[in-house]
Coordinates of C-alpha atoms in Angstrom, one line a residue:
X1 CA 67.7 -107.4 83.5
X2 CA 70.5 -106.4 82.2
X3 CA 69.0 -107.4 78.1
X4 CA 66.2 -104.8 79.0
X5 CA 68.5 -102.0 79.8
X6 CA 70.6 -103.4 76.6
X7 CA 66.9 -103.3 74.6
X8 CA 66.1 -99.8 75.7
X9 CA 69.3 -98.4 74.3
X10 CA 69.0 -100.6 71.5
X11 CA 65.5 -99.1 70.7
X12 CA 66.2 -95.2 71.6
X13 CA 69.0 -95.2 69.2
X14 CA 66.6 -96.8 66.4
X15 CA 64.6 -93.7 67.1
X16 CA 67.2 -91.3 67.3
X17 CA 68.5 -92.0 64.3
X18 CA 64.9 -92.0 61.7
X19 CA 64.1 -89.4 63.7
X20 CA 67.6 -87.5 61.9
X21 CA 66.9 -89.0 58.7
X22 CA 63.2 -88.1 59.1
X23 CA 64.5 -84.2 58.8
X24 CA 66.7 -84.1 55.8
X25 CA 64.9 -82.9 53.4
X26 CA 65.9 -83.7 49.5
X27 CA 65.7 -81.1 46.6
X28 CA 68.5 -80.4 43.9
X29 CA 71.2 -78.4 43.8
X30 CA 73.6 -76.6 40.8
X31 CA 77.0 -74.9 41.4
X32 CA 78.5 -71.6 40.2
X33 CA 81.8 -70.3 40.0
X34 CA 84.1 -68.3 42.1
X35 CA 84.3 -65.2 42.7
X36 CA 82.0 -65.2 45.6
X37 CA 81.2 -62.0 46.6
X38 CA 79.2 -60.1 46.2
X39 CA 76.7 -61.7 48.5
X40 CA 73.0 -61.0 48.7
X41 CA 74.1 -61.6 53.1
X42 CA 77.1 -59.6 53.1
X43 CA 78.1 -58.1 50.6
X44 CA 81.8 -58.1 50.1
X45 CA 82.8 -59.9 53.2
X46 CA 84.6 -62.8 52.0
X47 CA 83.1 -66.1 53.6
X48 CA 85.2 -68.7 52.1
X49 CA 84.3 -71.4 49.6
X50 CA 82.0 -73.9 51.4
X51 CA 79.1 -71.4 50.7
X52 CA 75.5 -71.1 49.2
X53 CA 73.3 -69.7 47.9
X54 CA 69.4 -70.8 48.8
X55 CA 65.8 -70.6 46.7
X56 CA 63.0 -69.3 47.1
X57 CA 61.7 -72.3 49.6
X58 CA 64.5 -71.8 51.9
X59 CA 65.3 -68.6 52.0
X60 CA 62.3 -67.1 53.9
X61 CA 62.8 -63.6 53.3
X62 CA 67.3 -62.9 54.2
X63 CA 66.3 -66.1 57.1
X64 CA 68.5 -67.8 56.2
X65 CA 71.5 -65.7 55.8
X66 CA 73.5 -67.7 57.7
X67 CA 72.3 -71.1 58.4
X68 CA 74.1 -73.9 57.5
X69 CA 73.2 -77.4 56.1
X70 CA 74.8 -80.8 55.6
X71 CA 74.9 -81.6 51.9
X72 CA 74.8 -84.9 49.9
X73 CA 74.8 -86.3 46.2
X74 CA 72.1 -88.5 46.3
X75 CA 71.4 -89.9 42.3
X76 CA 72.2 -87.6 39.3
X77 CA 69.3 -84.8 37.9
X78 CA 69.9 -85.6 34.1
X79 CA 71.5 -89.2 32.1
X80 CA 75.4 -87.8 33.1
X81 CA 77.2 -91.3 34.3
X82 CA 78.3 -91.4 38.3
X83 CA 77.3 -87.8 39.1
X84 CA 78.0 -87.9 43.3
X85 CA 80.9 -89.0 44.7
X86 CA 80.9 -90.6 48.4
X87 CA 80.6 -88.0 51.8
X88 CA 78.6 -84.7 52.8
X89 CA 79.7 -81.4 52.5
X90 CA 78.6 -78.4 55.3
X91 CA 77.7 -74.8 53.3
X92 CA 76.9 -71.4 54.3
X93 CA 74.0 -69.4 53.0
X94 CA 75.5 -66.0 51.4
X95 CA 73.8 -65.9 48.6
X96 CA 69.9 -65.7 47.2
X97 CA 69.3 -67.5 44.4
X98 CA 66.5 -65.9 42.2
X99 CA 63.8 -67.8 40.3
X100 CA 66.1 -68.2 37.4
X101 CA 67.7 -71.2 40.1
X102 CA 67.8 -74.8 38.8
X103 CA 68.1 -76.1 42.1
X104 CA 66.7 -75.7 45.9
X105 CA 71.0 -74.9 47.0
X106 CA 73.2 -72.8 44.5
X107 CA 76.2 -74.6 45.8
X108 CA 79.9 -72.9 45.2
X109 CA 82.0 -74.6 42.4
X110 CA 84.2 -75.5 45.6
X111 CA 81.3 -77.6 47.5
X112 CA 79.7 -78.9 44.4
X113 CA 82.4 -80.5 43.6
X114 CA 83.7 -82.3 46.8
X115 CA 79.9 -84.2 46.2
X116 CA 79.2 -84.7 42.3
X117 CA 81.1 -83.9 39.4
X118 CA 80.8 -80.6 38.1
X119 CA 79.9 -81.9 34.9
X120 CA 77.0 -83.8 36.1
X121 CA 75.6 -80.0 36.2
X122 CA 72.6 -80.8 38.2
X123 CA 71.8 -83.4 41.0
X124 CA 69.0 -84.8 42.9
X125 CA 70.3 -84.3 47.1
X126 CA 69.7 -84.7 50.5
X127 CA 70.7 -81.5 53.0
X128 CA 69.7 -80.9 56.2
X129 CA 70.7 -77.5 58.8
X130 CA 72.9 -78.3 61.2

């Protein structure tokens, strides 16, 4: 009896992990230098340094403003050696990255530096809304 209950808990845990991974998306990230104001969402309001702009794919007519994304580096998007750092960063969307944007998410340099080497310039990321 105890074995069956334990098996059920293990299966629920595995399914939960698979669902959370299934919601994560992949894309490219670049960065921009401070100052991080003014922003498209909030004008001259200072929202700190863990901020980002998003491309048309995530902008949704401005509905992205205030969304938080957990972002981690998967690999380099060019030939930079060792572009990724371990861990992730949570950023708040405060800006819109126009068509000239080279990534899905344009991270503040502070946020980008936590997950990748800025010398890489562009990295492949995994991100999900938190």
